[in-house]
Coordinates of C-alpha atoms in Angstrom, one line a residue:
X1 CA -32.9 8.6 -12.0
X2 CA -34.4 7.5 -8.8
X3 CA -32.0 6.3 -5.8
X4 CA -32.1 2.7 -4.3
X5 CA -33.7 3.0 -1.4
X6 CA -31.5 1.6 1.3
X7 CA -30.4 2.0 5.2
X8 CA -30.8 5.3 6.3
X9 CA -28.2 7.1 8.0
X10 CA -30.0 6.7 11.6
X11 CA -30.4 3.2 11.1
X12 CA -26.7 3.3 9.8
X13 CA -25.7 5.3 12.8
X14 CA -27.9 2.7 15.5
X15 CA -25.9 0.0 13.9
X16 CA -22.8 1.6 14.6
X17 CA -23.7 2.5 18.1
X18 CA -24.9 -1.3 18.9
X19 CA -21.8 -2.9 17.0
X20 CA -19.4 -0.3 18.9
X21 CA -21.0 -1.7 22.2
X22 CA -20.7 -5.3 21.2
X23 CA -17.1 -4.9 20.3
X24 CA -16.2 -3.2 23.4
X25 CA -17.6 -6.1 25.7
X26 CA -16.1 -8.7 23.6
X27 CA -12.6 -6.9 23.9
X28 CA -13.2 -6.5 28.0
X29 CA -14.0 -10.1 28.4
X30 CA -10.8 -11.1 26.1
X31 CA -8.7 -8.3 28.3
X32 CA -10.6 -9.6 31.8
X33 CA -9.5 -13.6 30.7
X34 CA -5.9 -12.3 30.1
X35 CA -5.1 -10.1 32.8
X36 CA -6.7 -13.0 35.2
X37 CA -4.7 -15.5 33.8
X38 CA -1.4 -14.2 33.3
X39 CA -2.0 -12.1 37.3
X40 CA -3.3 -15.0 39.3
X41 CA -0.6 -17.3 37.9
X42 CA 2.3 -15.0 38.3
X43 CA 1.0 -14.2 41.5
X44 CA 1.0 -17.9 42.5
X45 CA 4.3 -18.7 41.3
X46 CA 5.9 -16.2 43.2
X47 CA 4.2 -17.5 46.6
X48 CA 5.3 -21.1 45.3
X49 CA 8.6 -19.7 45.3
X50 CA 8.8 -18.3 48.8
X51 CA 7.1 -21.4 50.2
X52 CA 9.8 -23.8 48.3
X53 CA 12.6 -22.4 50.2
X54 CA 11.2 -22.7 53.6
X55 CA 10.0 -26.2 52.6
X56 CA 13.5 -27.1 51.3
X57 CA 14.9 -26.1 55.0
X58 CA 12.0 -28.3 56.6
X59 CA 13.0 -31.3 54.4
X60 CA 16.8 -30.9 55.0
X61 CA 16.3 -31.2 58.4
X62 CA 14.4 -34.7 58.1
X63 CA 16.7 -36.0 55.8
X64 CA 19.5 -35.4 58.1
X65 CA 17.4 -37.5 60.5
X66 CA 16.1 -40.4 58.6
X67 CA 19.2 -40.2 56.5
X68 CA 17.1 -40.9 53.1
X69 CA 13.9 -40.4 51.6
X70 CA 12.2 -43.5 52.0
X71 CA 10.2 -42.2 54.9
X72 CA 8.7 -39.5 52.4
X73 CA 7.9 -41.9 49.9
X74 CA 6.4 -44.2 52.5
X75 CA 3.7 -41.6 53.6
X76 CA 3.2 -40.2 50.1
X77 CA 2.2 -43.7 49.0
X78 CA 0.0 -44.1 51.9
X79 CA -1.6 -40.9 51.3
X80 CA -2.3 -41.7 47.7
X81 CA -4.0 -45.0 48.3
X82 CA -6.1 -43.4 51.0
X83 CA -7.3 -40.9 48.2
X84 CA -7.9 -43.7 45.7
X85 CA -9.9 -45.6 48.4
X86 CA -12.0 -42.6 49.3
X87 CA -12.7 -41.9 46.0
X88 CA -14.1 -45.6 45.3
X89 CA -15.9 -45.8 48.4
X90 CA -17.8 -42.2 48.5
X91 CA -20.2 -43.5 51.1
X92 CA -17.5 -44.8 53.8
X93 CA -15.8 -42.9 56.4
X94 CA -12.0 -43.9 55.5
X95 CA -9.7 -42.1 58.0
X96 CA -7.0 -40.5 56.7
X97 CA -3.3 -41.7 57.3
X98 CA -0.6 -40.6 59.7
X99 CA 1.7 -38.5 57.5
X100 CA 3.6 -36.3 60.4
X101 CA 6.4 -35.7 58.2
X102 CA 4.5 -34.5 55.4
X103 CA 2.3 -32.6 57.6
X104 CA 5.4 -30.7 58.9
X105 CA 6.8 -30.3 55.3
X106 CA 3.5 -29.2 53.6
X107 CA 0.8 -28.5 56.2
X108 CA -1.6 -27.2 53.4
X109 CA -3.6 -29.4 51.1
X110 CA -3.2 -26.7 48.5
X111 CA 0.7 -27.6 48.5
X112 CA 0.1 -31.6 49.6
X113 CA -1.6 -31.8 46.1
X114 CA 1.4 -30.9 44.3
X115 CA 4.1 -32.1 46.3
X116 CA 7.2 -33.4 44.3
X117 CA 10.4 -35.0 45.3
X118 CA 13.5 -35.4 43.1
X119 CA 16.8 -37.5 44.0
X120 CA 20.2 -35.7 43.5
X121 CA 20.3 -36.7 40.0
X122 CA 16.9 -34.8 39.5
X123 CA 15.0 -38.1 38.8
X124 CA 11.6 -38.2 40.0
X125 CA 11.1 -39.8 43.4
X126 CA 7.6 -38.6 44.4
X127 CA 5.2 -37.5 41.3
X128 CA 5.8 -38.0 37.9
X129 CA 6.5 -34.4 36.7
X130 CA 9.6 -34.1 34.7
X131 CA 12.3 -31.8 36.5
X132 CA 12.4 -29.2 34.0
X133 CA 8.5 -28.5 34.1
X134 CA 8.2 -28.3 37.8
X135 CA 8.9 -25.3 40.3
X136 CA 11.8 -26.5 42.4
X137 CA 14.6 -26.0 45.0
X138 CA 17.4 -27.6 46.1
X139 CA 17.8 -29.5 49.7
X140 CA 21.4 -29.4 50.7
X141 CA 22.8 -31.0 53.6
X142 CA 26.5 -29.9 54.9
X143 CA 26.6 -27.9 51.6
X144 CA 25.5 -30.9 49.9
X145 CA 22.6 -31.4 47.4
X146 CA 21.0 -34.5 48.3
X147 CA 17.8 -33.9 46.3
X148 CA 15.4 -31.4 45.3
X149 CA 11.7 -30.4 46.5
X150 CA 9.0 -29.2 43.8
X151 CA 5.6 -28.0 43.1
X152 CA 3.7 -29.1 40.1
X153 CA 2.9 -26.0 37.7
X154 CA 0.2 -24.1 38.9
X155 CA -1.4 -23.8 35.4
X156 CA -1.7 -27.7 35.6
X157 CA -4.2 -27.6 38.8
X158 CA -6.1 -24.6 38.1
X159 CA -6.6 -25.4 34.5
X160 CA -10.1 -27.0 35.3
X161 CA -11.0 -24.6 38.0
X162 CA -10.2 -21.9 35.9
X163 CA -12.4 -23.1 32.9
X164 CA -15.0 -23.7 35.4
X165 CA -14.6 -20.2 36.8
X166 CA -14.5 -18.7 33.5
X167 CA -17.3 -20.2 32.1
X168 CA -19.7 -19.4 35.1
X169 CA -18.1 -15.7 35.1
X170 CA -19.0 -15.6 31.2
X171 CA -22.5 -16.9 31.6
X172 CA -22.7 -13.8 34.3
X173 CA -21.4 -11.5 32.2
X174 CA -23.5 -12.2 29.0
X175 CA -26.3 -12.1 31.1
X176 CA -25.2 -8.6 32.1
X177 CA -24.0 -7.6 28.7
X178 CA -27.3 -8.4 26.8
X179 CA -29.1 -6.2 29.8
X180 CA -26.5 -3.3 29.1
X181 CA -26.9 -3.7 25.3
X182 CA -30.9 -3.6 25.9
X183 CA -30.5 -0.1 27.6
X184 CA -27.8 1.0 25.1
X185 CA -30.5 0.5 22.1
X186 CA -33.2 2.0 23.8
X187 CA -30.8 5.2 24.2
X188 CA -29.2 5.1 21.2
X189 CA -32.0 4.7 19.0
X190 CA -33.8 8.3 19.7
X191 CA -30.0 9.7 19.7
X192 CA -29.4 8.4 16.4
X193 CA -32.8 9.9 15.4
X194 CA -31.4 13.2 17.0
X195 CA -28.1 13.1 15.2
X196 CA -29.9 12.7 12.0
X197 CA -32.4 15.5 12.2
X198 CA -30.1 18.0 10.6
X199 CA -29.2 15.9 7.9
X200 CA -33.5 15.3 7.3
X201 CA -33.7 19.0 7.2
X202 CA -30.8 19.4 4.7
X203 CA -32.1 16.8 2.5
X204 CA -35.8 18.3 2.5
X205 CA -34.3 21.9 1.8
X206 CA -31.9 20.3 -1.2
X207 CA -35.1 19.2 -2.5
X208 CA -37.0 22.7 -2.4
X209 CA -33.4 24.5 -3.8
X210 CA -33.6 21.9 -6.6
X211 CA -37.2 22.8 -7.4
X212 CA -36.2 26.2 -7.8
X213 CA -37.2 27.6 -4.3
X214 CA -33.8 29.6 -3.6
X215 CA -35.4 31.4 -0.4
X216 CA -35.1 28.1 1.5
X217 CA -32.8 28.4 4.6
X218 CA -32.1 26.2 7.4
X219 CA -31.8 26.9 10.9
X220 CA -28.6 26.9 12.1
X221 CA -27.9 25.1 15.8
X222 CA -24.4 24.7 17.1
X223 CA -21.1 24.7 16.0
X224 CA -20.3 21.5 15.1
X225 CA -19.4 20.3 11.2
X226 CA -23.3 19.7 10.5
X227 CA -24.0 23.4 11.8
X228 CA -21.0 24.7 9.4
X229 CA -22.4 22.4 6.8
X230 CA -26.0 24.4 7.2
X231 CA -24.1 27.7 6.9
X232 CA -22.8 26.6 3.7
X233 CA -25.9 25.5 2.4
X234 CA -27.5 28.8 3.5
X235 CA -25.0 30.9 1.7
X236 CA -25.3 28.6 -1.4
X237 CA -28.9 28.9 -1.4
X238 CA -28.4 32.8 -1.1
X239 CA -25.7 32.8 -4.0
X240 CA -28.4 31.1 -6.1
X241 CA -31.1 33.5 -5.4
X242 CA -28.7 36.4 -6.2
X243 CA -27.8 34.9 -9.3
X244 CA -31.2 34.4 -10.0
X245 CA -32.0 38.1 -9.3
X246 CA -29.0 39.1 -11.4
X247 CA -29.8 37.0 -14.5
X248 CA -33.3 38.3 -14.2
X249 CA -31.8 41.9 -13.9
X250 CA -29.5 41.5 -16.5
X251 CA -31.8 40.4 -19.1
X252 CA -34.6 42.8 -18.0
X253 CA -31.7 45.2 -18.8
X254 CA -30.1 43.8 -21.9
X255 CA -33.5 43.8 -23.3
X256 CA -34.2 47.4 -22.4
X257 CA -30.9 48.9 -23.6
X258 CA -31.5 47.0 -27.0
X259 CA -35.2 48.1 -27.2
X260 CA -34.2 51.7 -27.2
X261 CA -31.9 52.2 -29.9
X262 CA -34.0 49.5 -31.9
X263 CA -37.0 51.8 -31.6
X264 CA -35.4 54.6 -32.5
X265 CA -34.0 53.0 -35.7
X266 CA -37.5 51.8 -36.6
X267 CA -39.3 55.0 -35.8
X268 CA -36.9 56.8 -37.9
X269 CA -37.0 54.3 -40.8
X270 CA -40.7 54.2 -40.7
X271 CA -40.5 58.1 -40.7
X272 CA -38.7 58.0 -43.8
X273 CA -40.8 55.5 -45.5
X274 CA -44.0 57.6 -44.8
X275 CA -42.1 60.7 -46.0
X276 CA -42.2 62.5 -42.4
X277 CA -38.5 62.7 -42.8
X278 CA -36.6 63.2 -45.9
X279 CA -33.4 60.7 -46.5
X280 CA -30.3 63.1 -46.0
X281 CA -27.0 62.9 -45.0
X282 CA -28.2 64.2 -41.5
X283 CA -31.1 61.7 -41.1
X284 CA -28.7 58.6 -42.3
X285 CA -25.8 59.9 -39.9
X286 CA -28.7 59.4 -36.8
X287 CA -29.3 56.0 -38.3
X288 CA -25.4 55.1 -38.4
X289 CA -25.2 56.5 -34.8
X290 CA -27.6 53.8 -33.5
X291 CA -26.3 51.2 -35.2
X292 CA -22.9 51.8 -33.7
X293 CA -24.5 52.3 -30.3
X294 CA -26.0 48.7 -30.8
X295 CA -23.0 47.3 -32.0
X296 CA -20.9 48.5 -29.3
X297 CA -23.4 47.2 -26.7
X298 CA -23.2 43.9 -28.3
X299 CA -19.5 43.8 -28.4
X300 CA -19.5 44.8 -24.7
X301 CA -22.1 42.0 -23.6
X302 CA -20.2 39.5 -26.3
X303 CA -16.6 40.3 -23.7
X304 CA -18.6 39.9 -20.9
X305 CA -20.0 36.6 -21.9
X306 CA -16.8 35.2 -22.9
X307 CA -15.1 36.2 -19.9
X308 CA -17.6 34.4 -17.6
X309 CA -17.3 31.3 -20.2
X310 CA -13.5 31.5 -19.9
X311 CA -13.3 31.8 -23.6
X312 CA -11.9 35.6 -23.7
X313 CA -8.5 35.0 -24.9
X314 CA -5.5 37.1 -23.1
X315 CA -1.9 37.0 -24.7
X316 CA 0.2 37.5 -21.6
X317 CA 3.8 38.7 -21.6
X318 CA 6.3 40.4 -19.4
X319 CA 5.0 44.2 -20.1
X320 CA 6.0 47.6 -17.9
X321 CA 2.5 49.0 -16.6
X322 CA 4.3 52.4 -16.4
X323 CA 4.3 52.5 -20.3
X324 CA 0.7 51.3 -20.8
X325 CA -0.4 53.9 -18.4
X326 CA 1.6 56.9 -19.5
X327 CA 0.2 55.8 -23.2
X328 CA -2.9 55.7 -22.2
X329 CA -2.9 59.2 -20.3
X330 CA -1.1 60.6 -23.3
X331 CA -4.3 59.5 -25.7
X332 CA -6.5 61.0 -23.1
X333 CA -5.2 64.3 -22.4
X334 CA -6.7 65.9 -25.2
X335 CA -10.4 64.9 -24.6
X336 CA -9.9 65.7 -20.8
X337 CA -8.8 69.1 -21.8
X338 CA -11.8 69.6 -24.4
X339 CA -14.2 69.0 -21.3
X340 CA -11.9 71.4 -19.1
X341 CA -10.6 68.5 -16.9
X342 CA -7.2 67.9 -15.9
X343 CA -5.3 64.6 -16.1
X344 CA -2.2 63.7 -14.5
X345 CA -0.3 60.8 -13.8
X346 CA 2.0 60.2 -10.3
X347 CA 4.9 57.4 -10.2
X348 CA 7.5 58.3 -7.6
X349 CA 10.0 55.2 -8.3
X350 CA 12.6 55.3 -11.1
X351 CA 12.4 51.5 -12.1
X352 CA 9.6 50.6 -13.8
X353 CA 6.9 48.0 -12.8
X354 CA 7.0 44.5 -14.5
X355 CA 4.4 42.2 -15.1
X356 CA 2.6 39.4 -17.0
X357 CA -0.3 40.7 -18.8
X358 CA -2.0 41.5 -21.7
X359 CA -0.8 45.0 -22.9
X360 CA -4.1 45.5 -25.1
X361 CA -6.4 44.3 -22.3
X362 CA -4.8 46.9 -20.1
X363 CA -5.2 49.4 -21.9
X364 CA -8.7 48.8 -22.9
X365 CA -8.9 48.8 -18.7
X366 CA -7.5 52.1 -18.1
X367 CA -9.2 54.0 -21.1
X368 CA -12.5 52.7 -19.7
X369 CA -11.5 53.9 -16.4
X370 CA -10.6 57.1 -17.2
X371 CA -13.6 57.5 -19.9
X372 CA -15.6 56.9 -16.9
X373 CA -14.0 60.1 -14.8
X374 CA -14.1 61.7 -18.0
X375 CA -18.2 61.4 -18.3
X376 CA -19.3 61.7 -14.8
X377 CA -16.8 64.2 -13.5
X378 CA -18.1 68.2 -13.2
X379 CA -15.7 70.5 -14.9
X380 CA -13.7 72.1 -13.7
X381 CA -12.1 68.9 -11.9
X382 CA -9.3 66.6 -12.5
X383 CA -8.4 62.9 -12.4
X384 CA -5.4 61.8 -10.8
X385 CA -3.6 58.3 -11.7
X386 CA -1.2 57.1 -9.1
X387 CA 0.8 54.2 -9.7
X388 CA 2.7 52.5 -6.7
X389 CA 4.2 48.9 -5.6
X390 CA 3.8 47.5 -2.2
X391 CA 4.4 43.8 -1.0
X392 CA 4.8 42.4 -4.3
X393 CA 1.7 44.0 -5.8
X394 CA 1.5 46.7 -8.3
X395 CA -1.5 49.2 -7.1
X396 CA -2.9 51.8 -9.6
X397 CA -5.3 54.5 -8.0
X398 CA -7.6 57.0 -10.2
X399 CA -8.9 59.3 -7.8
X400 CA -11.5 62.1 -9.3
X401 CA -12.9 65.1 -8.6
X402 CA -17.0 65.7 -7.7
X403 CA -19.4 64.5 -7.8
X404 CA -19.1 61.3 -5.5
X405 CA -21.2 58.3 -5.0
X406 CA -23.0 57.1 -2.2
X407 CA -21.9 54.1 -0.1
X408 CA -24.6 52.1 -1.3
X409 CA -23.7 52.7 -5.0
X410 CA -20.0 52.6 -4.5
X411 CA -20.8 48.7 -3.6
X412 CA -22.7 48.0 -6.8
X413 CA -20.8 49.9 -9.7
X414 CA -19.2 47.2 -11.3
X415 CA -22.7 45.6 -11.7
X416 CA -23.7 45.0 -15.6
X417 CA -26.0 48.0 -16.6
X418 CA -25.6 49.9 -13.1
X419 CA -25.5 53.5 -13.4
X420 CA -25.3 56.0 -10.3
X421 CA -28.3 58.0 -11.3
X422 CA -31.4 56.7 -13.0
X423 CA -31.5 59.8 -15.2
X424 CA -28.2 59.4 -16.8
X425 CA -28.9 57.4 -20.0
X426 CA -27.2 57.2 -23.2
X427 CA -27.0 60.7 -23.8
X428 CA -24.7 60.6 -20.9
X429 CA -22.6 58.5 -23.3
X430 CA -22.6 55.4 -21.0
X431 CA -24.2 52.1 -21.0
X432 CA -23.7 50.9 -17.5
X433 CA -21.3 48.0 -18.8
X434 CA -17.7 49.6 -18.8
X435 CA -17.1 49.1 -15.1
X436 CA -18.3 45.6 -15.5
X437 CA -15.7 44.8 -18.1
X438 CA -13.1 46.3 -16.0
X439 CA -13.7 44.2 -13.6
X440 CA -13.7 41.5 -15.9
X441 CA -10.2 42.3 -17.2
X442 CA -8.8 42.7 -13.8
X443 CA -10.1 39.2 -12.8
X444 CA -8.3 37.7 -16.0
X445 CA -5.0 39.1 -14.5
X446 CA -6.0 37.5 -11.1
X447 CA -6.1 41.0 -9.6
X448 CA -8.5 43.0 -7.7
X449 CA -10.5 46.2 -8.0
X450 CA -12.5 48.2 -5.6
X451 CA -14.2 51.7 -5.1
X452 CA -13.8 54.2 -2.5
X453 CA -14.3 57.7 -1.8
X454 CA -11.7 59.7 -3.4
X455 CA -9.8 62.1 -1.3
X456 CA -10.7 65.0 -3.8
X457 CA -14.3 64.5 -3.2
X458 CA -15.3 62.4 -6.4
X459 CA -14.9 58.6 -6.7
X460 CA -11.3 56.5 -6.5
X461 CA -10.9 53.2 -8.0
X462 CA -8.3 51.0 -7.0
X463 CA -6.7 48.3 -8.7
X464 CA -4.0 45.7 -7.8
X465 CA -2.1 43.1 -9.9
X466 CA 0.4 40.5 -8.6
X467 CA 3.5 40.9 -9.4
X468 CA 5.2 37.0 -10.3

């Protein structure tokens, strides 16, 4: 089914980068506004409190001299009328009134605009701001409060110026932000393309892999997650390639193994039909042996296929692995003696090793491993089976005498239809499936099986089973 076309990953990366920059700029502007407002107002308020204490002392001295607040009320009214007249007659030069007392208390125009005066009952005398809304300081004369001097809140004065300043700064900030966004976009687009390049390469390689080109590989650069994903892709492609080769080899080997006995059967039957071979118990026995070989081969293939599909049944129960190995050794002693080989079992511990497993499958496993040594060990020789317990695992070792195997063959003996020597055919008794079946049985018991060079000069097989 065709996929719906949408935004490509480089477009998404570009959008993420741009939106992140916009969000960052907006956040910075909000933090700037909050910080300016909070910091500036706090700073101005602290300054007001310091000045109010000084101004309260000056006001107290004047009150002692005048003995009332009329002198300040009169000067404040004159100054208010002057400001009003100046606003109404902008072209006229109106001289300011004489306010010596206010000049003494509040020499700065910044504070004169905010000047407040309250009587001893906290009622406003100069200014219309409520006592609770102003910054105030008591005016004391002879330890008696005669009034309060105050200042209008800094927030009331700076509100309009702040808004105007913020608006100007905002316009400048927007221009700078637009310029920076343009630069970020120019830098982000090639960066997004560069970041998406490995993904595009992986997409192309995946299409080739889906088309059956299992030799496809991706060049790995760097050590990030995309590089790790590229390595995983290459491992997957390698596994699929090996699986395809193994399947081809398995089909070819299966056809070869089945073709040989079928050809023999066909040849002998045609010879009987033509009268070249007489029908006798001996000729029928030969045909019977070939049919048995085909039946065993088909049965082995069926077991392997059932294991691969997960349909091979196991009847798990607690069993003593000691007893199973001893029984198998006893049943195989006679064939080993007839072949001139010695078969031994070593177990040093007194207590039996109990594990969860299928006794019939384990007996088949040990029989196949012993049969493998029986077929390929030169006489006189021996096979030693060793059982031990270590780190909650049951370890079984099969070590026989010469001949051994090469390092390359040692790593392949558990493959289906693999034989150590090409000259070994059915006459040797092997079909190349015995050890593959062993590996399947061990895997069904969550164990591991491996090959190594036996210290006796032959092949060593190590089987490990977990003990629950």
